[in-house]
Coordinates of C-alpha atoms in Angstrom, one line a residue:
X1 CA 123.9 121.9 115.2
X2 CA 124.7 121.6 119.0
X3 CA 121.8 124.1 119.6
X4 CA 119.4 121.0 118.7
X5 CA 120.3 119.5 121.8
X6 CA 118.7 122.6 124.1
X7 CA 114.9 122.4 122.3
X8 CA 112.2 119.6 123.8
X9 CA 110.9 117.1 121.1
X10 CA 108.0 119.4 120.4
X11 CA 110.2 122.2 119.6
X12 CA 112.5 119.8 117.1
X13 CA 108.8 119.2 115.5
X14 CA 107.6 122.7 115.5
X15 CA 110.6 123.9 113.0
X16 CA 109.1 121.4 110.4
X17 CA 107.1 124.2 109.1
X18 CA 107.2 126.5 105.9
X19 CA 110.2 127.9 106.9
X20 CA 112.0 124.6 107.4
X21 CA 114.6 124.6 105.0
X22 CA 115.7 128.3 106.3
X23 CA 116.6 126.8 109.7
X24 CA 118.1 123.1 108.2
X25 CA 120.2 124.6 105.8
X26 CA 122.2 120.9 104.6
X27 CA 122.1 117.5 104.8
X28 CA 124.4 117.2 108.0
X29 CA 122.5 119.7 109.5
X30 CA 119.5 117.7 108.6
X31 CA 120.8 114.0 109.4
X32 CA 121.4 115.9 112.6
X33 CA 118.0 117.1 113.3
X34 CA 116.9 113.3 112.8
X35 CA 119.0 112.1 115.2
X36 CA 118.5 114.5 117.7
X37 CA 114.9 114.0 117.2
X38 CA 115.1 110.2 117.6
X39 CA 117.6 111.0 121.2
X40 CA 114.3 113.0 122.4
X41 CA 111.8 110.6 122.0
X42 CA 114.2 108.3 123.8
X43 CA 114.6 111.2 126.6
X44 CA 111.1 110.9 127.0
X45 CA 110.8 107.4 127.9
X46 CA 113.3 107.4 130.0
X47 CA 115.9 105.8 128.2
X48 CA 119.8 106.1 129.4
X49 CA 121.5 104.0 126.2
X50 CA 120.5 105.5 122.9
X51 CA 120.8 103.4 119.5
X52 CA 123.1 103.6 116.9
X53 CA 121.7 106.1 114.3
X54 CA 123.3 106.0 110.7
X55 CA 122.8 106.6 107.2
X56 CA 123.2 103.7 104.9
X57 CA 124.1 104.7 101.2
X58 CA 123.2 101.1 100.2
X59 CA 122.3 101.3 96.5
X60 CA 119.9 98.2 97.3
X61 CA 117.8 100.2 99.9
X62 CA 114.8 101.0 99.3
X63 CA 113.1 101.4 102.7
X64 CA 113.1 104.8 104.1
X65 CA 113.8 104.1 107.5
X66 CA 114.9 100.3 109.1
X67 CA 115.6 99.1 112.7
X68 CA 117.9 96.2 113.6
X69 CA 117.6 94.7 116.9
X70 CA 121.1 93.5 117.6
X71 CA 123.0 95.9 118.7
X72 CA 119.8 98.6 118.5
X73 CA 120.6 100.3 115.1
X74 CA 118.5 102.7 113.4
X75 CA 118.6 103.1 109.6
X76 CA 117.8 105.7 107.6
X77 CA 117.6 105.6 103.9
X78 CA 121.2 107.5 103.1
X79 CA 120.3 108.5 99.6
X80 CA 117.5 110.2 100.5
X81 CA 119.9 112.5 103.1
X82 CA 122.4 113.0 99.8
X83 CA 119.1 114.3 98.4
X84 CA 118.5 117.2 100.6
X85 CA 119.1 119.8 98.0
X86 CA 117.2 118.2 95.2
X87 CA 114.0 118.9 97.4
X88 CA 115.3 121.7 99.1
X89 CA 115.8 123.2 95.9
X90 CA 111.3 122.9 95.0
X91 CA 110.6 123.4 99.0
X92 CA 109.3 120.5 98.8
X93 CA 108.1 119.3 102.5
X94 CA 106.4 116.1 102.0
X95 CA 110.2 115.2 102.2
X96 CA 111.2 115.9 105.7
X97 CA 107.9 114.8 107.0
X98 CA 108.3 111.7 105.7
X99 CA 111.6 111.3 107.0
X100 CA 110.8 112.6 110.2
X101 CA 108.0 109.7 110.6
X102 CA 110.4 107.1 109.6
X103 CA 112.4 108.4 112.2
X104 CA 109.7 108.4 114.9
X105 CA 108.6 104.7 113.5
X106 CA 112.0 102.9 113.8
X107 CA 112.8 104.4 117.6
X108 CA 109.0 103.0 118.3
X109 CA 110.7 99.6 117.1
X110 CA 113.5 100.7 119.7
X111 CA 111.2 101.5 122.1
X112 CA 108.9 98.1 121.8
X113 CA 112.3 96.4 122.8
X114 CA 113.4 98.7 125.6
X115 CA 110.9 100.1 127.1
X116 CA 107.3 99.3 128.9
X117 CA 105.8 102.6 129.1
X118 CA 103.0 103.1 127.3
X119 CA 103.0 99.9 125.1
X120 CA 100.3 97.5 124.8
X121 CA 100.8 94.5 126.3
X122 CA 100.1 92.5 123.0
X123 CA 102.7 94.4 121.6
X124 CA 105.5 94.6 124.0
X125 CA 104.8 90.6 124.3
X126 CA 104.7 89.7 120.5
X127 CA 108.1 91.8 120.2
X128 CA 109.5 89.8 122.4
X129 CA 108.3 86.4 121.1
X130 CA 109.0 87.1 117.2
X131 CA 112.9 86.8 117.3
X132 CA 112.4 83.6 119.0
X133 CA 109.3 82.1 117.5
X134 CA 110.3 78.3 116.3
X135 CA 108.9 78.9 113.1
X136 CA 108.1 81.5 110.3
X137 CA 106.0 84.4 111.4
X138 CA 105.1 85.1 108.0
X139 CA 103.8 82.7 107.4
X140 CA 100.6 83.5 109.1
X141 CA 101.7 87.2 109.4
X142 CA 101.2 90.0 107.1
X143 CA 103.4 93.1 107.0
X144 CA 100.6 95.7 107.1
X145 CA 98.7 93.9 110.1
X146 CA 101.8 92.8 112.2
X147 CA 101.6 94.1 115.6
X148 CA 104.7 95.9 116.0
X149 CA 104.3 98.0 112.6
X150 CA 101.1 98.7 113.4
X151 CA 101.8 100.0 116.6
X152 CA 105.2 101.8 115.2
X153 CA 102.9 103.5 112.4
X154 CA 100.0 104.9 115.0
X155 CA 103.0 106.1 117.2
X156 CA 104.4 108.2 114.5
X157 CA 101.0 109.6 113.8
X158 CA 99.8 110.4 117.4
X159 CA 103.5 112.5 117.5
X160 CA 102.9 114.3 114.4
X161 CA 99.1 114.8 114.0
X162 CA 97.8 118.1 114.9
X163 CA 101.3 119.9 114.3
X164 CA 101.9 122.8 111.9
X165 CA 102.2 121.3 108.2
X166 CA 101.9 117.9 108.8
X167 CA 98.0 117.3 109.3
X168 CA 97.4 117.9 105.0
X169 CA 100.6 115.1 104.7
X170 CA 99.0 112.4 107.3
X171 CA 95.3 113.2 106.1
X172 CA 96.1 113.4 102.5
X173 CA 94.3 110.8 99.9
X174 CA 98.0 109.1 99.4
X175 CA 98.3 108.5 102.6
X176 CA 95.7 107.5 104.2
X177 CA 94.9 105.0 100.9
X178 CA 98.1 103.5 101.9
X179 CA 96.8 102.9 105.1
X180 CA 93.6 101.3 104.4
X181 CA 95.3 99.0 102.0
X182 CA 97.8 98.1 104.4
X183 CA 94.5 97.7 107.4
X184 CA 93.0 94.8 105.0
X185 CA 96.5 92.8 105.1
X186 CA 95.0 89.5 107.1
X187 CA 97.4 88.5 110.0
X188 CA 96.7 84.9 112.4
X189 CA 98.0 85.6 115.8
X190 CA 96.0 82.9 117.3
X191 CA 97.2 80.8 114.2
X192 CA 101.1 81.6 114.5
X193 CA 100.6 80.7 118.3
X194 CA 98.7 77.3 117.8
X195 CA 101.3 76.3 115.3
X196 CA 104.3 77.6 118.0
X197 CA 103.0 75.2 120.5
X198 CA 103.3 72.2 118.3
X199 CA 106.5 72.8 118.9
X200 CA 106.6 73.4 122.7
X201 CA 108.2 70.4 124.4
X202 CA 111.6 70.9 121.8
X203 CA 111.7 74.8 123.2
X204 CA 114.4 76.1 124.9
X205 CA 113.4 77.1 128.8
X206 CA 113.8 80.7 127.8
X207 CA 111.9 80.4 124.6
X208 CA 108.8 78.5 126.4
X209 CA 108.5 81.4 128.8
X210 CA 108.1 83.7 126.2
X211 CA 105.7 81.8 123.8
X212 CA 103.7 81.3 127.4
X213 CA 103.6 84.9 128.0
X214 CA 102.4 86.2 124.4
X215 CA 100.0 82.9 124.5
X216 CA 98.5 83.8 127.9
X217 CA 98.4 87.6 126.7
X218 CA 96.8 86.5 123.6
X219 CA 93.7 84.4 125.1
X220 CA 92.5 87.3 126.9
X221 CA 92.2 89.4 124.0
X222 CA 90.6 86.5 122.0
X223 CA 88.3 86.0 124.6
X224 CA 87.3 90.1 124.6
X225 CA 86.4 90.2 121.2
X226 CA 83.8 87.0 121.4
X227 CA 86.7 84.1 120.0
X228 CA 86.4 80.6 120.8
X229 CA 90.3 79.9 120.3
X230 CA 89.3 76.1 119.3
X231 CA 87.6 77.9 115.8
X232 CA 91.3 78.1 114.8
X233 CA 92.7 74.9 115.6
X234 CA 89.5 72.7 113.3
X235 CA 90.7 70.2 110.6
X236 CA 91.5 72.2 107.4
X237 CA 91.9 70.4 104.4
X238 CA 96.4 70.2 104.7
X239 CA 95.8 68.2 108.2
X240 CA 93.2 65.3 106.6
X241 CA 94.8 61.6 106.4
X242 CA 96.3 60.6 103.7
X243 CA 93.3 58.3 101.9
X244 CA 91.2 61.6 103.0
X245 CA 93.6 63.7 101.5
X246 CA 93.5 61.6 97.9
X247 CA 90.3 61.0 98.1
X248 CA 89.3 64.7 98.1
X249 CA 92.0 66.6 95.8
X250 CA 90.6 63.5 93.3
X251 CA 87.3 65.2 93.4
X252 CA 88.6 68.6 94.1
X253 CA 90.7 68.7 90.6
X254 CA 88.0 67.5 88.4
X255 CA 86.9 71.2 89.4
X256 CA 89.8 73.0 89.8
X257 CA 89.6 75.5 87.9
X258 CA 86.4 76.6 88.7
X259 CA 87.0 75.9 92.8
X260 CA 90.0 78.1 92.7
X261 CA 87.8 80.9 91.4
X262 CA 85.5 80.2 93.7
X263 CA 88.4 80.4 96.6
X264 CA 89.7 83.3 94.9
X265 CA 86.5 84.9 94.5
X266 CA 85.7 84.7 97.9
X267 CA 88.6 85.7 99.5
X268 CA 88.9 88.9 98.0
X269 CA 85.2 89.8 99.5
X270 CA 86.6 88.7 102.9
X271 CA 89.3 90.8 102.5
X272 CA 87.0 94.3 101.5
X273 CA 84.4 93.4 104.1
X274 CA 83.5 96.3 106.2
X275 CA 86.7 96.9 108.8
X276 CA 85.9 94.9 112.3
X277 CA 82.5 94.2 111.7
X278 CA 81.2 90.3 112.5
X279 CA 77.9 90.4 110.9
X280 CA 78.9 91.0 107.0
X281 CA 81.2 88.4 107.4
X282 CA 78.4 85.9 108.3
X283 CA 76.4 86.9 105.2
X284 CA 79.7 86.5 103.3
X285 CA 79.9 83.0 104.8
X286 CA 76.2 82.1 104.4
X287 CA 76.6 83.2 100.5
X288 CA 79.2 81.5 99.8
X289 CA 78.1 77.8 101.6
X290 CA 75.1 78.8 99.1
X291 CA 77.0 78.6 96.1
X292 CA 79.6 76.4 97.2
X293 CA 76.5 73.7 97.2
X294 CA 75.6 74.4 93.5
X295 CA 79.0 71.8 93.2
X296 CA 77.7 68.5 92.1
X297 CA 80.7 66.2 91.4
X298 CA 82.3 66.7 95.4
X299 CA 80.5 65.0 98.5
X300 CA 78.9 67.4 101.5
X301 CA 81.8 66.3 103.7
X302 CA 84.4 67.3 100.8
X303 CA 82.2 70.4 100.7
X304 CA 82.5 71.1 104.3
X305 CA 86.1 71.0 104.2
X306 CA 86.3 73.8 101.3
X307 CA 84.4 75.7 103.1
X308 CA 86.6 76.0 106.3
X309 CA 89.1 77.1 103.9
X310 CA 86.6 80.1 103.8
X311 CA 85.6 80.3 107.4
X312 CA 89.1 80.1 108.8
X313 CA 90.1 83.6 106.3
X314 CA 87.2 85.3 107.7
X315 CA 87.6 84.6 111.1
X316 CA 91.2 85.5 110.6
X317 CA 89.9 88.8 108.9
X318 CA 88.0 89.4 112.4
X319 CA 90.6 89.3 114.4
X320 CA 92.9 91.2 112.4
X321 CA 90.2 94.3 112.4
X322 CA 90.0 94.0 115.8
X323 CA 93.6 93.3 116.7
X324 CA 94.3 96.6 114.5
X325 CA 90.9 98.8 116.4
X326 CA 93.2 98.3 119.8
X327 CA 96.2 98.7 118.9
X328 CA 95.5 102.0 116.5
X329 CA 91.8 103.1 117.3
X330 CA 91.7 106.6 115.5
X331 CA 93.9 104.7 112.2
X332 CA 90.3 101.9 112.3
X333 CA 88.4 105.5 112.5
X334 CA 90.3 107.0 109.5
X335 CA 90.2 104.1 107.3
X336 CA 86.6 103.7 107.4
X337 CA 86.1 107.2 107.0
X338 CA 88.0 107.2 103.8
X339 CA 89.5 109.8 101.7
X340 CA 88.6 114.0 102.0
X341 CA 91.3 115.9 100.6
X342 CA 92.7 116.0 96.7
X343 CA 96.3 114.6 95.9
X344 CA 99.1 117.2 97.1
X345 CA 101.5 117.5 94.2
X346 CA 104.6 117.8 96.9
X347 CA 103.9 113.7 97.3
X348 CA 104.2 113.5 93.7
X349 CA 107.2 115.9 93.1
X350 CA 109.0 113.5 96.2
X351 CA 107.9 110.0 94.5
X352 CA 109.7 111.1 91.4
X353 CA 112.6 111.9 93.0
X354 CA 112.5 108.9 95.5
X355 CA 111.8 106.2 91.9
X356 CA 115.1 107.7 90.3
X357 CA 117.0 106.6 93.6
X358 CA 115.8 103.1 93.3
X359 CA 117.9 100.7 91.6
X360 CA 116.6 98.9 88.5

């Protein structure tokens, strides 16, 4: 559809609408509308070299949308596009709204790469230090709370919201639930940095600049939101010595069971504490040192140890909320706001569509 290419990015947006599937009439036609859209957004920030944009009919595909770095390749879910007239055929418009924000989300991922306009500096400097970060990301990362999807996610929203149909999709129950569970994912910036530097003397020139950039970057915004980075780097109970180490898993295991629950226990109230808020942590903190002294058979140092287990999640917890309230304020607004609208039975008709494309 060359006449695409003559309407803005808000008129691509504007023919989502009740009418949609009388103007996208196929799934070329609608592939090309995607693509076109992605090109705009692109337009808009300036950029001269485009990324590839494909369909990938991979039966082991699940994603909706993906972005590969190298070359700059985005991904849409090509069974979904095959599917055009399954939904076309119930007007069902959950469908191209979701495709369209997995479209807007994975040129965000292009953008974070290739552009500096209007991206936070955290992000445009953790996007640049995760390829080259000398260990695993994930392992202090979650994917819900990882900068560059939460930044990808918010700009997707902040194109669509306030647009024609797409305000009951992006407000629904489904979707914002989604959200809020993906808001409580815990993510350790200031952890994934401290363990980087271990490494910093074996670094590559190139690679040093970059952890020293997102390091810098990152101690300002520690410092902003009241963080003594030293809270992070304490001895937890992997880094005692080795008699230390013996001496306390001997004591530890006579209780395991019941410590694990304990750990357990606790954990999940840190998790569900109110979003970005210091002070119900403390009281989480203060309870469980409480109860964590009602256990006879370990010492108060072995004690003390278990319990920076704790404190270290719940600091963690704080700066995730308040990593997540800059990158994304109105998603920290939504999610504590909660749910207002009844389930839409388009998301339904569209998951039981999209669960018969999955392979078993």
């Amino acid at each position: 559809m060359a006449v695409l290419n003559n309407l803005n990015l808000n008129d691509l947006l504007n023919i989502c609408n009740k009418n949609f599937y009388d103007i996208i009439k196929n799934k070329n036609e609608f592939f090309e509308y995607l693509k076109t859209l992605s090109y705009k957004v692109c337009d808009r920030y300036n950029i001269v070299d485009y990324p590839f944009f494909i369909a990938d009919n991979s039966s082991n595909k699940i994603q909706i949308g993906t972005y590969k770095v190298n070359p700059p390749t985005i991904i849409i879910n090509g069974l979904l596009i095959e599917s055009f007239d399954k939904f076309k055929n119930i007007q069902n418009l959950y469908y191209p709204f979701l495709l369209i924000t997995a479209t807007l989300h994975e040129t965000r991922h292009f953008l974070q790469h290739n552009s500096n306009r209007d991206i936070d500096p955290i992000v445009k400097k953790y996007t640049a230090y995760r390829p080259c970060s000398p260990i695993d990301i994930y392992k202090y990362i979650s994917y819900g709370t990882e900068v560059a999807e939460i930044d990808a996610r918010y700009f997707a929203y902040q194109a669509l919201k306030g647009k024609g149909i797409f305000d009951r999709f992006i407000y629904s129950n489904e979707s914002i639930a989604e959200e809020s569970e993906r808001s409580k994912e815990i993510s350790s910036v200031a952890r994934l940095l401290d363990e980087s530097l271990k490494s910093y003397i074996s670094l590559l020139p190139k690679t040093k600049v970059v952890l020293f950039d997102m390091n810098s970057t990152y101690n300002y915004f520690l410092y902003d939101i009241g963080i003594d980075r030293s809270a992070f780097k304490r001895k937890s109970i992997n880094e005692l010595s080795q008699q230390e180490s013996e001496s306390l898993n001997e004591k530890l295991n006579s209780q395991k069971d019941m410590l694990a629950e304990f750990l357990r226990y606790y954990s999940s109230i840190i998790l569900h504490a109110e979003h970005g808020r210091s002070k119900p942590l403390k009281e989480i903190l203060k309870l469980s040192n409480s109860e964590l002294c009602k256990f006879t058979s370990i010492s108060e140092a072995q004690k003390r140890e278990v319990s920076k287990i704790i404190n270290l999640k719940a600091l963690s917890k704080y700066e995730t909320d308040k990593l997540y309230e800059r990158i994304a304020p109105e998603f920290s607004n939504l999610v504590k706001k909660g749910f207002s609208n009844k389930s839409l039975s388009e998301i339904d008709e569209f998951k039981d569509i999209f669960n018969e494309l999955k392979p078993n």
